[in-house]
Structures are given as structure tokens and as C-alpha cells.
Coordinates of C-alpha atoms and ligand atoms in Angstrom, one line a residue:
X1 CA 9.0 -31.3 19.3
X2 CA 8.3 -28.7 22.0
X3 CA 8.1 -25.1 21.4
X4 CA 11.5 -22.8 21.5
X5 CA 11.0 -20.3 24.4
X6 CA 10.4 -16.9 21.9
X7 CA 13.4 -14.8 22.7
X8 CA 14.3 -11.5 21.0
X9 CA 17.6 -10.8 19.1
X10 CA 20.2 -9.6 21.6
X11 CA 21.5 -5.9 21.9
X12 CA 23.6 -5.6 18.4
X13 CA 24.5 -2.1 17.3
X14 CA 24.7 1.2 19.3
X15 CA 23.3 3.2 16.7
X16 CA 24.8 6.4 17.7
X17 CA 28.4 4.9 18.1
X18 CA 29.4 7.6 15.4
X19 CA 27.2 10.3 15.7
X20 CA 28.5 12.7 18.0
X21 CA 26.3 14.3 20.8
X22 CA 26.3 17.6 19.5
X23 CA 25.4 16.3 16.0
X24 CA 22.7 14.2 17.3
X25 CA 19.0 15.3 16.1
X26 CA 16.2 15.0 18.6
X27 CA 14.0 13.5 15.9
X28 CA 10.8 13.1 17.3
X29 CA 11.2 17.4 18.3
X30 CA 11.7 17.9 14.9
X31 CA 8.9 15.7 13.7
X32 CA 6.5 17.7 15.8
X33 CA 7.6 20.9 14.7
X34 CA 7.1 19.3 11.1
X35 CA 4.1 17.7 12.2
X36 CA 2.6 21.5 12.6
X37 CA 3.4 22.4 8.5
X38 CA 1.8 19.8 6.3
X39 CA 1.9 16.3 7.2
X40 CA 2.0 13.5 4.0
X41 CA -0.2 11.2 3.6
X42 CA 0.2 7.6 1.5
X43 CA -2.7 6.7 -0.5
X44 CA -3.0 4.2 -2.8
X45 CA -5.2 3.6 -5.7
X46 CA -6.6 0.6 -6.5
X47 CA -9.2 -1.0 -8.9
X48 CA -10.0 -3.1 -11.6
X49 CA -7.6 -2.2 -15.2
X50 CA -8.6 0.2 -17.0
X51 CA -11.3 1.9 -14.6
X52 CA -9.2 4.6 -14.9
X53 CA -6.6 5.1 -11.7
X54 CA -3.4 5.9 -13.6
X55 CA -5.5 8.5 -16.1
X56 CA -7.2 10.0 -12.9
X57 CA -3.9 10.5 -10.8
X58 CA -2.3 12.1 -13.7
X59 CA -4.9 14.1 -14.0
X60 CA -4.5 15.6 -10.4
X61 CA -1.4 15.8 -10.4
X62 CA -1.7 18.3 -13.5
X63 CA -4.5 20.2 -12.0
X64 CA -2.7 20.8 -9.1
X65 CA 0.2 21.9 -11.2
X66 CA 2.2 19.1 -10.5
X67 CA 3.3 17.8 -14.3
X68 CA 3.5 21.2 -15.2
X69 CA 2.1 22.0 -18.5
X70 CA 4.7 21.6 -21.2
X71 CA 5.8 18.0 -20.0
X72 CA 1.9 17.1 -19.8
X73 CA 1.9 18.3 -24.0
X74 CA 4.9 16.6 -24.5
X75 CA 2.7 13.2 -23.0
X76 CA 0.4 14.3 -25.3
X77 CA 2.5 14.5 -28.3
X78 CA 4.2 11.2 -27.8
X79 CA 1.4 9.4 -27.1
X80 CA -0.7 10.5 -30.4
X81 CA 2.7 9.4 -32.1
X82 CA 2.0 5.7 -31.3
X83 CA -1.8 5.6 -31.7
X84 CA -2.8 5.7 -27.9
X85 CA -3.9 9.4 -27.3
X86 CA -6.0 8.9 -24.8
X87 CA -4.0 7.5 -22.1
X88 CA -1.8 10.8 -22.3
X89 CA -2.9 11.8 -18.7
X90 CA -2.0 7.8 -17.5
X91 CA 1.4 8.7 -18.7
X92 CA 2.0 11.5 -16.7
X93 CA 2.6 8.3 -13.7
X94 CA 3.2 5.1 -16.4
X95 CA 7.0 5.7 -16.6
X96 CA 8.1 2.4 -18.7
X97 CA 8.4 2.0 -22.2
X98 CA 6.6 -1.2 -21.8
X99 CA 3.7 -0.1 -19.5
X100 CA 3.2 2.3 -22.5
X101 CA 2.7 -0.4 -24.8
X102 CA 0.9 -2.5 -23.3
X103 CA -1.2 0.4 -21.8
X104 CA -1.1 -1.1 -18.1
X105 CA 0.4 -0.1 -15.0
X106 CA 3.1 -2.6 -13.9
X107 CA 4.7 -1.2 -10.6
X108 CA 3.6 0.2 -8.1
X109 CA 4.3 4.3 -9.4
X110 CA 4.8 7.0 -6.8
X111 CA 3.1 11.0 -7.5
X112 CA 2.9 14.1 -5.3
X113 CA 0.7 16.8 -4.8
X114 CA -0.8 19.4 -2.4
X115 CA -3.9 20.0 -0.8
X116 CA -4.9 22.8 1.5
X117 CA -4.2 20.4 4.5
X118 CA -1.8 17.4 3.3
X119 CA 1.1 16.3 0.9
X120 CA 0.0 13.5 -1.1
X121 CA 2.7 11.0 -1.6
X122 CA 0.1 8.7 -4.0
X123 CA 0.7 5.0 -4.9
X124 CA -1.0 3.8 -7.9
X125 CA -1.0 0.3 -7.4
X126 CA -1.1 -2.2 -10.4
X127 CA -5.0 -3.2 -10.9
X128 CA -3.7 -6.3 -13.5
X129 CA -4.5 -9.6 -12.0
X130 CA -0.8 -10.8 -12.8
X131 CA 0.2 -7.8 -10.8
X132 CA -1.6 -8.0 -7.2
X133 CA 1.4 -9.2 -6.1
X134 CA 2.6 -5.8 -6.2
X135 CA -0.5 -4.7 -5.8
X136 CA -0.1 -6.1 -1.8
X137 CA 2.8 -3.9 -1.0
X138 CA 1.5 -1.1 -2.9
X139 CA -1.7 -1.0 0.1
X140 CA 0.9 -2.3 2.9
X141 CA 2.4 1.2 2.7
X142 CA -1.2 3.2 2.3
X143 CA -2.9 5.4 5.3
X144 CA -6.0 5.3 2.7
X145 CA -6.7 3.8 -0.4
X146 CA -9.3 5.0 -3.7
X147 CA -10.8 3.0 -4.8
X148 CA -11.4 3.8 -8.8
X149 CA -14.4 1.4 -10.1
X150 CA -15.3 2.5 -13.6
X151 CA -19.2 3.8 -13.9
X152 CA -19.9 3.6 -18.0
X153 CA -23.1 0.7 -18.8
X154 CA -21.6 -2.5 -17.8
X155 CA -18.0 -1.8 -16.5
X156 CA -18.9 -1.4 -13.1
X157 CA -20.5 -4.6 -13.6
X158 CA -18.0 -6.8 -14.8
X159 CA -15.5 -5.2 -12.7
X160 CA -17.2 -6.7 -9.7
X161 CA -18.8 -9.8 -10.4
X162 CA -16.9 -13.1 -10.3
X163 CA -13.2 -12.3 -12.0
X164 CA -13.2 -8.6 -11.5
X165 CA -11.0 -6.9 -9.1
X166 CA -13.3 -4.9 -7.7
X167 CA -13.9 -7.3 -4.9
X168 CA -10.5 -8.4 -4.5
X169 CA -9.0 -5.1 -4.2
X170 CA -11.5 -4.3 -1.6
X171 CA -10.9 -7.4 0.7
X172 CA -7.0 -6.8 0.6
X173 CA -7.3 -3.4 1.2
X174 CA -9.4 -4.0 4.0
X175 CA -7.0 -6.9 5.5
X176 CA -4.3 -5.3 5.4
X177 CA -5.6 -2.7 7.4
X178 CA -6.4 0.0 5.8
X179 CA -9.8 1.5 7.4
X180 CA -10.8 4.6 5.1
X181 CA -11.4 4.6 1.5
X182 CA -12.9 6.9 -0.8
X183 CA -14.8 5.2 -3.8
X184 CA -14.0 7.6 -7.0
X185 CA -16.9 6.1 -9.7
X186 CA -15.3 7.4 -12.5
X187 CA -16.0 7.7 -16.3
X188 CA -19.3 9.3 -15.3
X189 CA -19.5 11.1 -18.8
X190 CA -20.2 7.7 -20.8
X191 CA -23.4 7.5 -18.3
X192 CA -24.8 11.6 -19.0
X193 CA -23.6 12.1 -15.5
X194 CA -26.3 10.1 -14.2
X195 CA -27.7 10.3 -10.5
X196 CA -29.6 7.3 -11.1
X197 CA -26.4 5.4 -12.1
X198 CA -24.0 6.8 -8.9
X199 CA -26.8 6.0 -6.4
X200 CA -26.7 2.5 -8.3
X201 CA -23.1 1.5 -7.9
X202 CA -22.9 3.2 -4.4
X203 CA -26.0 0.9 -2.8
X204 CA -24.6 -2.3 -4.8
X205 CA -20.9 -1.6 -3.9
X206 CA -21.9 0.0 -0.3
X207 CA -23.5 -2.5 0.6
X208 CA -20.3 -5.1 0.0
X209 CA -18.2 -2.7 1.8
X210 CA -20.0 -2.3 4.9
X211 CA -20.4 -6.3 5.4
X212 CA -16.4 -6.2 4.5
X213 CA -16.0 -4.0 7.9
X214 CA -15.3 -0.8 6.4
X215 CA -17.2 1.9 8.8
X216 CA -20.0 3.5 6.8
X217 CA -18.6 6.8 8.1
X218 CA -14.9 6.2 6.5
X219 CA -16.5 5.3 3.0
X220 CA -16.9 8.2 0.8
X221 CA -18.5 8.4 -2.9
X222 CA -17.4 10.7 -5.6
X223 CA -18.4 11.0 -9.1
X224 CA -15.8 11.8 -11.5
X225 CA -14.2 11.6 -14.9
X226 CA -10.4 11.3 -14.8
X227 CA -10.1 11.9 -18.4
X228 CA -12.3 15.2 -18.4
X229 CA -11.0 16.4 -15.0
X230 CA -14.6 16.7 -13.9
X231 CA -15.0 16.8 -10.2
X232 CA -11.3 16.2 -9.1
X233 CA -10.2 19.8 -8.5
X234 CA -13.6 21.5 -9.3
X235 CA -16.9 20.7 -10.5
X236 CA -18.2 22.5 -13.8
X237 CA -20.0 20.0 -15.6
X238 CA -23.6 21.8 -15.8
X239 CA -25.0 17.9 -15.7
X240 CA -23.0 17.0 -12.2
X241 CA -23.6 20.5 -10.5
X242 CA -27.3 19.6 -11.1
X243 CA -27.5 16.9 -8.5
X244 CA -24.2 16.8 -6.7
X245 CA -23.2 19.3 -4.0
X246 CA -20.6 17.3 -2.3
X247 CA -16.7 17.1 -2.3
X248 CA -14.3 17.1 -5.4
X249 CA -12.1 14.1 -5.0
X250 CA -9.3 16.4 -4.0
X251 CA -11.7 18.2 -1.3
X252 CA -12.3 14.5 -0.3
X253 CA -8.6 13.6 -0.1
X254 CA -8.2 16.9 1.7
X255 CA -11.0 15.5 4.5
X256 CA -9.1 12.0 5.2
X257 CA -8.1 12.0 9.0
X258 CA -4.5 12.3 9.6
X259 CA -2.5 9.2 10.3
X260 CA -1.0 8.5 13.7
X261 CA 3.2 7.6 12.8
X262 CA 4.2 5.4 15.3
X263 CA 7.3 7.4 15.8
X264 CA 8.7 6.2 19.1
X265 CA 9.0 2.7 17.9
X266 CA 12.3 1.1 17.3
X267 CA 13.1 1.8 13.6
X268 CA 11.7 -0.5 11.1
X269 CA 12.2 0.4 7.4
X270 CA 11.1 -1.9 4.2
X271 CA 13.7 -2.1 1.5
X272 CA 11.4 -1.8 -1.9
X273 CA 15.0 -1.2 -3.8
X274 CA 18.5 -0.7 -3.7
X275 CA 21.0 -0.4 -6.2
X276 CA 25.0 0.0 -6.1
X277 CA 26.3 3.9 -5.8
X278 CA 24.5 6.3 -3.7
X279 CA 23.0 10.1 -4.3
X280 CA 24.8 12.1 -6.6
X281 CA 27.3 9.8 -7.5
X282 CA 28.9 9.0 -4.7
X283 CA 29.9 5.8 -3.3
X284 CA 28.2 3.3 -1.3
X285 CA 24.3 2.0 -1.7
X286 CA 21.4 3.5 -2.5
X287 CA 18.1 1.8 -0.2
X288 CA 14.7 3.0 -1.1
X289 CA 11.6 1.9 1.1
X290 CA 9.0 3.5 3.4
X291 CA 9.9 3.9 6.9
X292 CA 7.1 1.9 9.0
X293 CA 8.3 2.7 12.5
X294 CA 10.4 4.6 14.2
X295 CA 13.0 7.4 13.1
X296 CA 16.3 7.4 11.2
X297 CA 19.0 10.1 10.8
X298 CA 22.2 11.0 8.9
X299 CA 25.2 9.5 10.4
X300 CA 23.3 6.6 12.2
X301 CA 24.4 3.4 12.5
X302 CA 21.7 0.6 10.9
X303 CA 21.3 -3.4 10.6
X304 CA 20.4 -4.9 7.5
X305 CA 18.1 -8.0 8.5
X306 CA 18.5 -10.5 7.5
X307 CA 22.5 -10.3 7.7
X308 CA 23.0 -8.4 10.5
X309 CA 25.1 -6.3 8.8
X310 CA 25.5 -3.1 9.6
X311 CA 25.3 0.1 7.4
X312 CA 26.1 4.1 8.2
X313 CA 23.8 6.7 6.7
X314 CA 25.3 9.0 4.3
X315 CA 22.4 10.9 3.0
X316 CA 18.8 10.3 3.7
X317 CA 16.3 11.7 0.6
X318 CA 12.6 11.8 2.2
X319 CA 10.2 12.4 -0.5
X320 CA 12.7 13.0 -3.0
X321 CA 14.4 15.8 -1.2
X322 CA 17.1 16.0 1.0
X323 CA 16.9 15.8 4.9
X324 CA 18.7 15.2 8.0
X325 CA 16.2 12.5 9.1
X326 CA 12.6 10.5 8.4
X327 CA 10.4 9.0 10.6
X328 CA 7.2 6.5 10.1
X329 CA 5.3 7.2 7.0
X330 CA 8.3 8.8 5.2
X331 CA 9.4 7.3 1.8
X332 CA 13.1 7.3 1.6
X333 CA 15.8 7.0 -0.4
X334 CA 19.2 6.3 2.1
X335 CA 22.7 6.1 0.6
X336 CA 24.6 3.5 2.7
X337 CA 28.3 3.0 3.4
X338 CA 30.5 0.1 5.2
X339 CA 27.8 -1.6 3.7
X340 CA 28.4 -4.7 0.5
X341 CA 25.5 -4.6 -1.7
X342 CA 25.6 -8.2 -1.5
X343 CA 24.3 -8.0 1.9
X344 CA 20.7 -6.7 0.6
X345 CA 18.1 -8.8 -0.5
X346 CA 14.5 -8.5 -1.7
X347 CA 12.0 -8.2 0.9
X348 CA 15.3 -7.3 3.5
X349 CA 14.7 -4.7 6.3
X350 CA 16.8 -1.8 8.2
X351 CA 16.8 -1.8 11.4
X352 CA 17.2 -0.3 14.6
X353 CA 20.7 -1.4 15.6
X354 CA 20.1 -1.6 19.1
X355 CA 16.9 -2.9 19.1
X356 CA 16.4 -5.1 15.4
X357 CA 13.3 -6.5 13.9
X358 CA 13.1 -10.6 14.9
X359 CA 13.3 -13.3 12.4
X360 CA 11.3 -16.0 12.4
X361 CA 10.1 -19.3 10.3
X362 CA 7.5 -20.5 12.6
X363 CA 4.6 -18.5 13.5
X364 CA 0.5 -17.9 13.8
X365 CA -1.8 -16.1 12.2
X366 CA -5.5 -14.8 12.2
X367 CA -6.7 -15.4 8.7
X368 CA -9.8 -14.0 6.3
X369 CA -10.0 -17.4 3.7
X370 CA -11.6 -16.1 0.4
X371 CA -12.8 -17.7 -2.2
X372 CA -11.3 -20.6 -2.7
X373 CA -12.0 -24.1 -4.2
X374 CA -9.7 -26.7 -2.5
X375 CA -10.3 -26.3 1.3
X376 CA -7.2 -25.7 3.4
X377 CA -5.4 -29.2 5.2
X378 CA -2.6 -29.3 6.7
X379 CA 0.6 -29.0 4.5
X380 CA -1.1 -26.9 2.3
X381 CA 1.2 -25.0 0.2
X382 CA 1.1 -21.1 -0.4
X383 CA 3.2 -18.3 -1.4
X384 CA 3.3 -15.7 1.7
X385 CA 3.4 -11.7 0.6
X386 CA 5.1 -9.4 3.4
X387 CA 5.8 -6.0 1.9
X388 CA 7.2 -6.4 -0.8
X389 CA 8.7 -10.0 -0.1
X390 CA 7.2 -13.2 -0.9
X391 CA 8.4 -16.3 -0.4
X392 CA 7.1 -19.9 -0.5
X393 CA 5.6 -21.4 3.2
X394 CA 3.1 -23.8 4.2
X395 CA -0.1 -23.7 6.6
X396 CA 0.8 -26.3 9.1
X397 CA -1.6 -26.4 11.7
X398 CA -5.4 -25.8 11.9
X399 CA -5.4 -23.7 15.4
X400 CA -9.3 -22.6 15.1
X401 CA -12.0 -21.5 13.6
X402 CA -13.2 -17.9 14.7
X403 CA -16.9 -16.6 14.8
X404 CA -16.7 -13.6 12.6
X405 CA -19.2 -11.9 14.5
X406 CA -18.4 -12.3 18.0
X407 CA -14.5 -12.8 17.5
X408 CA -14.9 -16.1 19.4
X409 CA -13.2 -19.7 18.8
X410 CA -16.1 -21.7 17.2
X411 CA -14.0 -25.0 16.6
X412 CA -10.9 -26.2 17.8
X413 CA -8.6 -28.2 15.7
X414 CA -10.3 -28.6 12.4
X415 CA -9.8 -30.7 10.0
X416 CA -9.8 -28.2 6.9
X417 CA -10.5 -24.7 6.4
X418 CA -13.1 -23.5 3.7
X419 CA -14.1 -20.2 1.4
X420 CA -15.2 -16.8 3.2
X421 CA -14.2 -18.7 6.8
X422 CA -11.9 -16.9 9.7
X423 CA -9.1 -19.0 11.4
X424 CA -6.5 -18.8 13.1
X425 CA -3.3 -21.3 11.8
X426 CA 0.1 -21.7 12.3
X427 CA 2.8 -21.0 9.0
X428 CA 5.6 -22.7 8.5
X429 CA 8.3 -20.8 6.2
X430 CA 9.8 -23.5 3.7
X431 CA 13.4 -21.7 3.0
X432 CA 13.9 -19.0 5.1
X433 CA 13.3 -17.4 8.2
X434 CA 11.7 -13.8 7.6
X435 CA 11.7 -10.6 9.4
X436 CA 7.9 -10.3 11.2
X437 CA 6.5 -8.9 13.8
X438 CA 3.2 -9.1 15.3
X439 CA 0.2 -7.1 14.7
X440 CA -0.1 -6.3 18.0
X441 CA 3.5 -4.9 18.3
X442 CA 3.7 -3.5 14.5
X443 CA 0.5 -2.7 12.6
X444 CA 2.6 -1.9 9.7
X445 CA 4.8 -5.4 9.6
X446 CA 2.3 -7.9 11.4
X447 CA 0.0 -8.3 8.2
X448 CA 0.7 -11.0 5.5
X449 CA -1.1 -12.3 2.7
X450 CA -1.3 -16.0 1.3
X451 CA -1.4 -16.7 -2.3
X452 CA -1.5 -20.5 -4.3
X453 CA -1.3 -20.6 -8.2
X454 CA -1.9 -16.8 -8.7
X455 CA -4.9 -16.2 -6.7
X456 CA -4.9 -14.8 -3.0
X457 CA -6.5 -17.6 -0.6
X458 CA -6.4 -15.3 2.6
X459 CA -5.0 -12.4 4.3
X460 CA -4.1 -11.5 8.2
X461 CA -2.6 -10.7 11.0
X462 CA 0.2 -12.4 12.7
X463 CA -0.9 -13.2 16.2
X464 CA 2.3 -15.0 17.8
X465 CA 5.4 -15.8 16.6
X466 CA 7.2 -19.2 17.9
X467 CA 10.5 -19.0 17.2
X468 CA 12.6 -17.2 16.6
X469 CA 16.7 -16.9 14.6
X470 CA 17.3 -18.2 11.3
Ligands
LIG501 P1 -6.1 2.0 -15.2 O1 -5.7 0.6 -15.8 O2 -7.1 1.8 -14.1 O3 -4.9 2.8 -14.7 O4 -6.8 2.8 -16.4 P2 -6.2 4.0 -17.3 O5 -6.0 5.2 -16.5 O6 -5.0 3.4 -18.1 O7 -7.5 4.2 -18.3 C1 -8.0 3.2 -19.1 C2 -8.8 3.8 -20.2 O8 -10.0 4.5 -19.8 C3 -8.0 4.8 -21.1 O9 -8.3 4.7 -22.4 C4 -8.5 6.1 -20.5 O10 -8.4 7.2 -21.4 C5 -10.0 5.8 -20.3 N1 -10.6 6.7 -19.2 C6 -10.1 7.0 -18.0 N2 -10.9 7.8 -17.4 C7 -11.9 8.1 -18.2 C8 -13.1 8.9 -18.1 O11 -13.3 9.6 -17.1 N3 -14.0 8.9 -19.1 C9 -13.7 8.2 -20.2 N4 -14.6 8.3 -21.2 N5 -12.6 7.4 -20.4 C10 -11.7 7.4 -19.4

């Protein structure tokens, strides 16, 4: 069977077709002028359980007034009530009764706060093994992540040898593109605040960084303890001032470089949730995602893809409050109408109506293998994460295998792929064509990640897609 010629979606949609001129909104002016007050930036925060990520961020948010004071004794109160005291700050970003039982983040939770030079919108991704899943789109969204490993005797430890997700979270992070990180080692107070111990975990953990292709320059080291509050807004633990003279994890946060919003792209948003009704009651559909491309505005015309239906925004929420328009790196909550809820699906995009994301079944990728036992054939089965879509596909052709050093094709054709290796293959969806796009076209949308039998088996960047429709 030869190839289909790859051929984009025709013109659909005009998406302006109801916006009058003089209503129209010259978004990308505006998003300069925004651009000069504070620009947001995503972060996520990842790490093994319990290291401490959900007990940290609630902890910043309350310094920096956030969860203001009576809600954070209220926390308090409730969580004494049932035994768990300690994980009062956690709270503060653990919203579901059952997260609170079970003490563990589940989904992916979403906090702000202020620094001098940015508005955090912070994702604290699930650390669980059950939950990497979520974990994946959690980091797809993130313009940095923190890494939280947990310092106290042994933790660190058995958070990154074989089983922890130390590693792991490091490796997706890093293949799915994100290039800074700042390394919080946490729970420094079970360790004295011990020099000895930071300089430890930072050669050990460094040193795995740097050979994942993290820069040395765009890895930072903090010490903290989330549950104390030491070292996230100030430092005034007599022990800690003794040897460390560097930045508070908020004046770290505060340093990260500012992320480029690729603005003038046709508008690409992720659907994370939707439900029936939209803001304050009214009718229509509520869509909540993060905007990875482009720009939206009230009164617009969209396309849902898959469907190719098309929607009219209402109202448009951007961090929770209410705005005209968005563009890339907003998180938004749209209300819909024209628009049958039945026509959204998980893992479902909205889209620029005149020019709409493709959809494809057939496509290659560049791959990082990890770990795994069984090496990878032909037909091999997998479960492919895309945002927050995943959806069952097979590896059906060994393209390559790539020199990880010099970015060259070492072997044509292989027979089979093994652990740590870098490929390039093609991926055949087994039910469905997806909406993709390639790296090279869409930082944000060209990454995937493959998963078999609960473990992640590689991560990359889609290279070429070959065809293209449903
Ligand atoms: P997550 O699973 O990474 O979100 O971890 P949590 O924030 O739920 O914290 C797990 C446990 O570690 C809870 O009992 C916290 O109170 C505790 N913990 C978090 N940070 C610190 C710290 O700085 N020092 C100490 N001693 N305990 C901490």
C-alpha cells in the first residue's frame, strides 16, 4: 500500500463570520500590552509520593497570601478531625474527599500566586505510579517543572533507585520538552539542615540530569521544608542561613526565564473538561483546557476536532477571571453555544475554524525507549498519551536507530528496539484517528508518550505525519 499524499483539512469555518469589525479585538495588540504587566507562567510539580509537592505548594500559596488565613485554620481544623494533621497545608490544593483519605494527590490540581515578576498558574501533578497518566498532561502544559525529591535519611534514596519516580518524572519531564527545572530537596529538617546531605543529593541527582540533557545552567537546587515554610518565601532557619546564601524557592521561581507563546499560530486549545451549562448558569457548554497556540476571543466562531463541529464563544474565563480573549499559555474556561455536548470527547480539541488542527492515524515519531524488558517488534502494542488523551495504537515500523550523541541514523530497519535506545518508528492508531501535529510545526501538540501494562516504554516527538482524515 503506497503512502496517501499528506494533505491538510480544507478551509472550514470563517471564524469571524459573527463578530462584527468593530467588535473585533486585535489580540496579539492586546497581548503585548498585557505582556508588559505580569506574564503567567505554568509550572508543574512533580516527584515521587509523599516527597512533599502538594504540602510545599500549599504552603506558598499561604505565604504568599493566597489561602488566606482563616480557610488555611479551617484545613487545619478538619484535618486534626480525621487523624491526618499534618497534611493540612497539602489540603490547601487536595480538593477531593477521597484524595483526603487516601492522603494522595489524584488529579492534576491547579494554584495561583504572585511573585515580584510572574503569576504562577502551578500544576501539581499526581506523583502515584497509578497516576502518571495524568501525570503526562499535567507536564504537557508546564513552561517549568519542580522537581520535589524528599531529603530525610533514605527517602531520597528509595525515591530514585529502581521503582521510584524520581527518575521517571525526570525523563518525562525532560521528553516532553520541558528544559528548566528547579530541584526543591525538601524535608531538610529531618536531616539538621545538613550541607553535607544537599551537596549529596545534588551531585547524585545532578549528575543524572545533566546526562538526561537538562543544561547545567537551567537546573537549580533549593533546600527546603514545605511543612515548616523554611526557604520558600524567606529563610530564617539559623541552621540553613549558616551555609546557604542562595535563592528561596519563590526567588527561584521568580528567576525562571519567561516563556515565548506562540501567539500567531492558528488556535490550538486542549479540552481537559467540559460539562453541560456554561458560566453563571447560563446555557450552552462549559470547555476548560489550556490554550497551546494561537488566540481566541468572545464571539468567535471554533471547530470541535474531532467532529468538525462548530461552537460560538459566549464567555471566555482566563485564569478564573473573566476576559474578552486568551492566547497560548492561558488556561481557560469557554462557555460554548450552537454547540451539542455530545459533540465533545476526551482528549477533543478547539480549533481554529479556518485553519483546524489535522487528524491523523498513521504517523512517525522520534522516540527515547526506557527501561523496558521485552524489546520493541513490530506490532507491538502500546497505549499512546497526547494531552490528556490516550488511546490504544501500535508501533508498526522500525524506521531507525539514532546515535544519541551525534543525532545520526546508526541502523536502518531493525529488527527490534531495546532499553535506554533512540529510534525513530512509525505508529499506527488502532481505533481512531487523533488530532497531532508535528513537533516541528507545534512544540506544544507534537510530543506523545507510549505506555504498555502501566509503565511508560518511551516518549517523543512526532516527526511526520502520513496521513491524514479519519
Ligand atoms: P506529595 O505526595 O508529594 O504531595 O506529599 P505531601 O505533600 O502529601 O506530603 C507527604 C508527607 O510528608 C505529609 O505527611 C507531610 O506532612 C510530610 N512533609 C511534607 N513536607 C515536609 C517537610 O518539609 N518536613 C517534614 N518533616 N515533613 C514533611
Amino acid at each position: 500500500m503506497g503512502l496517501e499524499t499528506p494533505e491538510k483539512p480544507a478551509v472550514k469555518v470563517d471564524p469571524f463570520a459573527k463578530l462584527p469589525t468593530s467588535k473585533r479585538l486585535n489580540v496579539i495588540e492586546e497581548f503585548e500590552k498585557r505582556a508588559q504587566a505580569k506574564p503567567t507562567l505554568n509550572v508543574c510539580i512533580v516527584g515521587h509520593v509523599d516527597s512533599g509537592k502538594s504540602t510545599t505548594v500549599g504552603h506558598l500559596m499561604y505565604l504568599t497570601d493566597t489561602v488566606n488565613q482563616r480557610s488555611m485554620r479551617k484545613l487545619e481544623h478538619e484535618s486534626q478531625k480525621i487523624g491526618k494533621g499534618s497534611f493540612a497545608f497539602a489540603w490547601a490544593l487536595d480538593e477531593t474527599e477521597e484524595e483526603r483519605n487516601r492522603g494522595v494527590t489524584m488529579d492534576i490540581g491547579t494554584a495561583h500566586f504572585e511573585t515580584e515578576h510572574y503569576r504562577f498558574c502551578i500544576l501539581d501533578a499526581p506523583g502515584h505510579r497509578d497516576f502518571i497518566p495524568n501525570m503526562i498532561s499535567g507536564t504537557a502544559q508546564a513552561d517549568a517543572a519542580v522537581l520535589v525529591v524528599d531529603g530525610s535519611t533514605n527517602a531520597f534514596e528509595s525515591g530514585f533507585d529502581a521503582g521510584g519516580q524520581t527518575k521517571e518524572h525526570a525523563i518525562l519531564a525532560r521528553s516532553l520538552g520541558i528544559q528548566t527545572l528547579i530541584v526543591a530537596i525538601n524535608k531538610m529538617d529531618m536531616v539538621q539542615w545538613s550541607q553535607e546531605r544537599f551537596e549529596e543529593i545534588k551531585e547524585k541527582l545532578g549528575a543524572y540530569l545533566y546526562q538526561l540533557g537538562f543544561k547545567q545552567s537551567n537546573v537549580a537546587f533549593v533546600p527546603i521544608s514545605g511543612f515548616h515554610g523554611v526557604n520558600l518565601y524567606d529563610n530564617k532557619e539559623p541552621a540553613l542561613t549558616q551555609w546557604y546564601h542562595g535563592p528561596t524557592l519563590t526567588e527561584q521561581l521568580d528567576r525562571l526565564p519567561p516563556s515565548i507563546r506562540a501567539v500567531e499560530k492558528p488556535l490550538r486549545m486542549r479540552v481537559t473538561d467540559f460539562f453541560k451549562g456554561g458560566v453563571g448558569g447560563s446555557g450552552g457548554v462549559s470547555v476548560a483546557g489550556n490554550i497551546e497556540a494561537g488566540s481566541i476571543q468572545v464571539g468567535e466562531q471554533v471547530l470541535v476536532v474531532p467532529g468538525n463541529e462548530v461552537g460560538y464563544v459566549k464567555t471566555l474565563l482566563v485564569n478564573d477571571e473573566s476576559a474578552q480573549w486568551a492566547v497560548a499559555g492561558d488556561s481557560v474556561l469557554l462557555t460554548l453555544s450552537n454547540l451539542d455536548i455530545l459533540n465533545l470527547s476526551n482528549g477533543c480539541m478547539i480549533c481554529s475554524g479556518s485553519n483546524p488542527v489535522p487528524l491523523t492515524s498513521l504517523f512517525r515519531v522520534q522516540i527515547v525507549v526506557f527501561d523496558i524488558r521485552i524489546p520493541i517488534t513490530p506490532g507491538y502494542p502500546v497505549i499512546l498519551h497526547h494531552g490528556s488523551l490516550d488511546e490504544p495504537a501500535s508501533i508498526t515500523k522500525l524506521i531507525s536507530i539514532i546515535d544519541k550523541a551525534t543525532g545520526e541514523v546508526k541502523k536502518k530497519n531493525p529488527r527490534c528496539i531495546t532499553r535506554n535506545m533512540t529510534a525513530t518508528v512509525e505508529v499506527q492508531m488502532s481505533q481512531r484517528a487523533i488530532p497531532l501535529e508535528t513537533f516541528k510545526d507545534n512544540k506544544q501538540l507534537g510530543r506523545i508518550v507510549l505506555r504498555r501494562g502501566g509503565d511508560t516504554v518511551a516518549a517523543g516527538v512526532v516527526t511526520e505525519i502520513l496521513t491524514y482524515g479519519s
